[in-house]
mmCIF file of C-alpha atoms in Angstrom:
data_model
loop_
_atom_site.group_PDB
_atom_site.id
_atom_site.type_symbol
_atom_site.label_atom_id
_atom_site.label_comp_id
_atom_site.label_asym_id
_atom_site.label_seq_id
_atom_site.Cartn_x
_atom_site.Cartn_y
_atom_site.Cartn_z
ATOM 1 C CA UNK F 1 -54.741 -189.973 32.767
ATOM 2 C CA UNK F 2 -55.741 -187.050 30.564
ATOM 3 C CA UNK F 3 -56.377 -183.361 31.195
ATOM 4 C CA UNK F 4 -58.151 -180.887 29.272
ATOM 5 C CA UNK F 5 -57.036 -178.022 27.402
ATOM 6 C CA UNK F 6 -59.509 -175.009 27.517
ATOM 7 C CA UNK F 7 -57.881 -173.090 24.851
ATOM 8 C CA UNK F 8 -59.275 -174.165 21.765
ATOM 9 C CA UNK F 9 -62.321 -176.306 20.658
ATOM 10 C CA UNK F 10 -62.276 -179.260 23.555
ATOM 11 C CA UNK F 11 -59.993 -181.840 23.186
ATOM 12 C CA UNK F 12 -57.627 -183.898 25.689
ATOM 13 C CA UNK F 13 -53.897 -183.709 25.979
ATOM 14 C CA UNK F 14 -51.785 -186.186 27.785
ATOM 15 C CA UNK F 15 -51.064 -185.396 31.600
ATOM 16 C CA UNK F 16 -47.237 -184.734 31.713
ATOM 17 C CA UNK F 17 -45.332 -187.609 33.417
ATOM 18 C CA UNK F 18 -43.964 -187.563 36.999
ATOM 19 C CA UNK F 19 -41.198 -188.679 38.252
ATOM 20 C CA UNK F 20 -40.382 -191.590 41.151
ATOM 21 C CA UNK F 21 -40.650 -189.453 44.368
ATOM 22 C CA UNK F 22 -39.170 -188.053 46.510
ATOM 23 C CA UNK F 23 -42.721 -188.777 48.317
ATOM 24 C CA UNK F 24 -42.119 -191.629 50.010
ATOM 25 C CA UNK F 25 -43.508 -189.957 53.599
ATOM 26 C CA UNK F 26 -46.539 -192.241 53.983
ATOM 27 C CA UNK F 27 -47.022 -196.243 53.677
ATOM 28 C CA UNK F 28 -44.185 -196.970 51.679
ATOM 29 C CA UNK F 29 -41.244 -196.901 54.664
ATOM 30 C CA UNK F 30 -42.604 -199.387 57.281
ATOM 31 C CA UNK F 31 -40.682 -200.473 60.788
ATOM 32 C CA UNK F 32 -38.340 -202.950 60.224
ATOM 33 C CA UNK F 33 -38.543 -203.177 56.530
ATOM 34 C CA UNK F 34 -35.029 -204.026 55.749
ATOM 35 C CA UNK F 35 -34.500 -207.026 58.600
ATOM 36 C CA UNK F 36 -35.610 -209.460 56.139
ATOM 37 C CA UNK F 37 -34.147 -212.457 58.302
ATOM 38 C CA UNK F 38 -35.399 -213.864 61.694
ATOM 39 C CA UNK F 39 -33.186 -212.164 64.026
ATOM 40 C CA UNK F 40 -30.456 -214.417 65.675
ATOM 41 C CA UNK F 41 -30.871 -216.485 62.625
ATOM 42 C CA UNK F 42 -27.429 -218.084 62.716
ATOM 43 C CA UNK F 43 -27.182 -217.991 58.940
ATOM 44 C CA UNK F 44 -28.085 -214.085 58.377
ATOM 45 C CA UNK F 45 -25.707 -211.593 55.740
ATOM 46 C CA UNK F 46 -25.669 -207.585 55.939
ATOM 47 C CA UNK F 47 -25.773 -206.236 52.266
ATOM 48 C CA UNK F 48 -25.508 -202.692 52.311
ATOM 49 C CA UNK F 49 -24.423 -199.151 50.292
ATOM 50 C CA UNK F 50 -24.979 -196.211 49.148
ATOM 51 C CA UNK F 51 -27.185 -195.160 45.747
ATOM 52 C CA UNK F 52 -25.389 -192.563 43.642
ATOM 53 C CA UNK F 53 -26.665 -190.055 41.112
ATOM 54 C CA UNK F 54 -24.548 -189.949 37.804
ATOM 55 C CA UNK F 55 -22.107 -187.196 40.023
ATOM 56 C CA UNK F 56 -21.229 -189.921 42.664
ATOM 57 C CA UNK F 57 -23.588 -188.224 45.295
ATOM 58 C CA UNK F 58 -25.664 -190.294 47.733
ATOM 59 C CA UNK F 59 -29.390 -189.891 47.281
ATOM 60 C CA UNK F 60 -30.759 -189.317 50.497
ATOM 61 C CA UNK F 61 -34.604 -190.231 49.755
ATOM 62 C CA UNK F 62 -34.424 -193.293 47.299
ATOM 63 C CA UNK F 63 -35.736 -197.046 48.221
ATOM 64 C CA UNK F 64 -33.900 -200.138 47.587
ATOM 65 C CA UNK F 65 -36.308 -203.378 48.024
ATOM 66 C CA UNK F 66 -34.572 -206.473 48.185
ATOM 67 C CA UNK F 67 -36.328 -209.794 47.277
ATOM 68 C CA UNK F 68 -34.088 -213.089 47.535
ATOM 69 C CA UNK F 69 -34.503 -217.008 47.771
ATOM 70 C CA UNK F 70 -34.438 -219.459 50.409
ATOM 71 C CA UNK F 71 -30.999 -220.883 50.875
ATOM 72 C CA UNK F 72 -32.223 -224.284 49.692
ATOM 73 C CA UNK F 73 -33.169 -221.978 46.657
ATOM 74 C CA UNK F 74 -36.868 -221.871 47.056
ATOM 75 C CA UNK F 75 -39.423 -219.352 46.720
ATOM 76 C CA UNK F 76 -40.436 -218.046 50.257
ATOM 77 C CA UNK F 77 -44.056 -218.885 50.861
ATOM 78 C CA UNK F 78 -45.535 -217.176 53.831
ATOM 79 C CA UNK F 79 -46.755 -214.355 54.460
ATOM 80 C CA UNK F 80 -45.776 -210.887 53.291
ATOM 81 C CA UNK F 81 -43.638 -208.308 55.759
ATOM 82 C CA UNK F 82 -46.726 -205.613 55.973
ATOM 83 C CA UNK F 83 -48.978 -207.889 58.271
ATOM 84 C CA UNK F 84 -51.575 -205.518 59.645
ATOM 85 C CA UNK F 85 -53.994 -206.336 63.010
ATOM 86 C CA UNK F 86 -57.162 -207.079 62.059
ATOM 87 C CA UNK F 87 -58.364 -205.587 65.310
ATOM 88 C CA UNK F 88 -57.126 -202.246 65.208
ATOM 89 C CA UNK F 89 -55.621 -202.226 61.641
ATOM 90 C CA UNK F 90 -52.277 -201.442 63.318
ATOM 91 C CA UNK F 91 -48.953 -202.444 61.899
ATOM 92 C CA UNK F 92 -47.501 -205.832 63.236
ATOM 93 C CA UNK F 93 -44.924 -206.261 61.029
ATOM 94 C CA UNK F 94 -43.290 -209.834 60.444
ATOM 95 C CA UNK F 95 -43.607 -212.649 63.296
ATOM 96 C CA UNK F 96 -39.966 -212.551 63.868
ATOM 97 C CA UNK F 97 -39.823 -216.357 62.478
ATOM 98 C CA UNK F 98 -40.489 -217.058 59.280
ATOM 99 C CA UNK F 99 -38.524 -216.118 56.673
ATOM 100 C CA UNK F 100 -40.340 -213.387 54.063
ATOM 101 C CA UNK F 101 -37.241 -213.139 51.496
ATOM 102 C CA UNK F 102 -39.050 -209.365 50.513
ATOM 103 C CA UNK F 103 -37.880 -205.899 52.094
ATOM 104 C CA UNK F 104 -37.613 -202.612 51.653
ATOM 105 C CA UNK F 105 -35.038 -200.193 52.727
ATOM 106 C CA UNK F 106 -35.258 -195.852 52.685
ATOM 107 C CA UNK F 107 -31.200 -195.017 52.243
ATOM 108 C CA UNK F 108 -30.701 -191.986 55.050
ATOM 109 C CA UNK F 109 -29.265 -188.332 54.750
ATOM 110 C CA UNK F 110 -26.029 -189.905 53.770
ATOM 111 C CA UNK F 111 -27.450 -192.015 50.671
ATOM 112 C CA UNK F 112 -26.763 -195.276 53.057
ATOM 113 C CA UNK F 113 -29.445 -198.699 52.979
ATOM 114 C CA UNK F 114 -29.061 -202.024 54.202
ATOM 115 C CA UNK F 115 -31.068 -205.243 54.800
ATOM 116 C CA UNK F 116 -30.373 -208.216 56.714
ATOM 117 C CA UNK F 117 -31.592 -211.338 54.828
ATOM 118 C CA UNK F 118 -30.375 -214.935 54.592
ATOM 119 C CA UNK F 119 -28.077 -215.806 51.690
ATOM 120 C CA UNK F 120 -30.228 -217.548 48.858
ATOM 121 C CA UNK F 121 -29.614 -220.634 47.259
ATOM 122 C CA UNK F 122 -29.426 -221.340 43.205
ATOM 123 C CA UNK F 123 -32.006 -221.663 41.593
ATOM 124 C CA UNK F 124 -32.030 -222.776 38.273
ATOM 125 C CA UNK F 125 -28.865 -222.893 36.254
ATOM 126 C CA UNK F 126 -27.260 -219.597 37.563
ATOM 127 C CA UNK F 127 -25.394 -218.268 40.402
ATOM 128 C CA UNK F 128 -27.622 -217.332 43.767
ATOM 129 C CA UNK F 129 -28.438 -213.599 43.543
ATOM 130 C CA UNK F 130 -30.870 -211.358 45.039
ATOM 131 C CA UNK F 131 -33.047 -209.480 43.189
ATOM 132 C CA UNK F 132 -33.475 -205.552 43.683
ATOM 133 C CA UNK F 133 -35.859 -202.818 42.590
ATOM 134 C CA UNK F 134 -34.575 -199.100 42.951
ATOM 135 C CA UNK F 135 -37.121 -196.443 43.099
ATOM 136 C CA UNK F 136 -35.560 -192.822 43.598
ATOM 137 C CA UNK F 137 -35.835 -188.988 42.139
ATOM 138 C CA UNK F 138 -35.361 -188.633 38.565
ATOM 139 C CA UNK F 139 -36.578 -192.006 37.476
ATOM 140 C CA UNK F 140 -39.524 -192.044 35.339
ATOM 141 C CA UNK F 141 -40.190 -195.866 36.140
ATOM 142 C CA UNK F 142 -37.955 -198.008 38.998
ATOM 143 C CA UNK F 143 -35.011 -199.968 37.805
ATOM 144 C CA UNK F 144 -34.191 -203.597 38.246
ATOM 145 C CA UNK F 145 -30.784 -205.518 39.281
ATOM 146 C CA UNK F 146 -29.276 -208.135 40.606
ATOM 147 C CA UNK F 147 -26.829 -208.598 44.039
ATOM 148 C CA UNK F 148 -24.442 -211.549 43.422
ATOM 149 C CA UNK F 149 -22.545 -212.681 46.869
ATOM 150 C CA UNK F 150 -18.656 -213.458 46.078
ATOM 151 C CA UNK F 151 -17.794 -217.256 47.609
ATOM 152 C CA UNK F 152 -18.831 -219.590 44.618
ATOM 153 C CA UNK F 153 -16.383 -218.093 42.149
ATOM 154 C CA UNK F 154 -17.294 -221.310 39.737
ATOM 155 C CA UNK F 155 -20.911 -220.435 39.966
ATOM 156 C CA UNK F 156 -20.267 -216.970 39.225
ATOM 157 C CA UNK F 157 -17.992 -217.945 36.168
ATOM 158 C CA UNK F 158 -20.884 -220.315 34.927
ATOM 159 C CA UNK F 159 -24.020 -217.574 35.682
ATOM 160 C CA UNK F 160 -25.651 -216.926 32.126
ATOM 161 C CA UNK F 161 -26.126 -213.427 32.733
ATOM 162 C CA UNK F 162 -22.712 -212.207 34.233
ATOM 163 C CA UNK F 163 -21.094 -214.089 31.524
ATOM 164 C CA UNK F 164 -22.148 -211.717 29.106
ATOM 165 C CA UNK F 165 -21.732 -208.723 31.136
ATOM 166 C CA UNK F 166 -18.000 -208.736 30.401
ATOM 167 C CA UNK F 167 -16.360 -206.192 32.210
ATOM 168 C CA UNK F 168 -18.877 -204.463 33.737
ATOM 169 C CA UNK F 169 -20.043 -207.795 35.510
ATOM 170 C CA UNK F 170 -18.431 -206.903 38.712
ATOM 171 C CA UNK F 171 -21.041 -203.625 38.965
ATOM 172 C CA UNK F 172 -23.738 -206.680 40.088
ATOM 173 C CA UNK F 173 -21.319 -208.597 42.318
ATOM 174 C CA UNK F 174 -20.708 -206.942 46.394
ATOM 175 C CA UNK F 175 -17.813 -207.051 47.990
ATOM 176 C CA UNK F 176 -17.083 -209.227 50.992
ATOM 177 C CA UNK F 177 -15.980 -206.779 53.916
ATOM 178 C CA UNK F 178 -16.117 -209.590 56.338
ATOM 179 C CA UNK F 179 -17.893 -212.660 57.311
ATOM 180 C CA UNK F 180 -21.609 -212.051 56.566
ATOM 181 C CA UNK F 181 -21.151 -208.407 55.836
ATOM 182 C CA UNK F 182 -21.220 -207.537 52.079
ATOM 183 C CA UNK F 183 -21.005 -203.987 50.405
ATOM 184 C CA UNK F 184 -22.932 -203.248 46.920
ATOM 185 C CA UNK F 185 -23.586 -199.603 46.031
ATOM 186 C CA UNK F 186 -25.722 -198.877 43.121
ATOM 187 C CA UNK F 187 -24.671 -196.027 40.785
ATOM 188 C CA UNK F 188 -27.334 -195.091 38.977
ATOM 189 C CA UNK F 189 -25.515 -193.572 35.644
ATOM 190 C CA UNK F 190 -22.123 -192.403 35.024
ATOM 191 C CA UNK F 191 -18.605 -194.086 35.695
ATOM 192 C CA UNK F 192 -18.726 -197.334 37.129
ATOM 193 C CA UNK F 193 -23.040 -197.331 36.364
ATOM 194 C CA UNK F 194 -25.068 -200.580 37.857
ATOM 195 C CA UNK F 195 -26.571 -203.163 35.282
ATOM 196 C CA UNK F 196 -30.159 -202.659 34.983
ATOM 197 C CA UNK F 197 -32.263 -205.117 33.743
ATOM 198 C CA UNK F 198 -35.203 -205.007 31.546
ATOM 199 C CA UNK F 199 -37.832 -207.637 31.765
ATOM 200 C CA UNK F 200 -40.457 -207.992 28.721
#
């Protein structure tokens, strides 16, 4: 997008760039965006944490979407979480049954997300990881990264990536807090900062 500038013979400038929010009032939080798993499913894991500016303070208005395999390891192949009525155009969210693998969480006042998915399977040659996509003031563009889940400490010793992460591979690995539960916070710069990943 361009604008004009008026003071001098016509000619167009580029529009200064914006940053990632925070304007995330309208469409992008839905009902029930981070229970990614059929509820009661018996094989369900809590991932959750706090995002952290470069200061260690929670962000209070970023979005953490989530986005993980099957746990044979496929790709999830029905429909999306933002099923709308084609009645009334009202939100009906997802049927409560099948499995998405996609969600998105808003962190509250205290910097805090979660999402309740099912633990994905390998796929490939790696470790099993979920995929995440952070979106929150300050960033010109969202940033990508990776939650591993501890259990398969072979598979994480084998994963291509976290190999050559040295010692900052344990910024993409949670920590078990108890059965199913799993705590990953994700600093965005700073002490202790989160791998990001850039695809080309």
């Amino acid at each position: 997008m361009t604008q004009t500038d008026t003071s001098g013979p016509e000619r167009m400038l580029p529009t200064p760039s914006h940053t990632v929010g925070p304007f995330y009032g309208y469409a992008l939080p839905f009902p029930g965006g981070e229970e990614i798993a059929p509820a009661g499913h018996p094989g369900t894991v809590t991932v959750h944490g706090y995002v952290l500016d470069g200061e260690g303070r929670p962000l209070p208005d970023a979005f953490v979407e989530v986005w993980g395999a099957c746990p044979d390891g496929t790709v999830p192949r029905v429909d999306g979480a933002l099923r709308r009525d084609p009645a009334t155009g009202g939100h009906l969210g997802r049927n409560g049954v099948e499995f998405t693998g996609w969600g998105r969480a808003q962190t509250d006042a205290n910097g805090h997300w979660y999402a309740r998915t099912l633990r994905p399977g390998a796929r490939g040659g790696g470790a099993p990881y979920l995929s995440v996509c952070v979106f929150a003031r300050g960033l010109l563009t969202h940033l990508f990264t990776r939650i591993y889940l501890p259990g398969d400490e072979s598979a994480l010793a084998a994963d291509p990536l976290l190999s050559r992460l040295g010692e900052r591979r344990g910024t993409l690995i949670a920590d078990e807090e108890s059965a199913g539960t799993h705590r990953f916070d994700i600093r965005l710069q700073g002490e202790g900062e989160t791998v990001f990943l850039e695809f080309r």
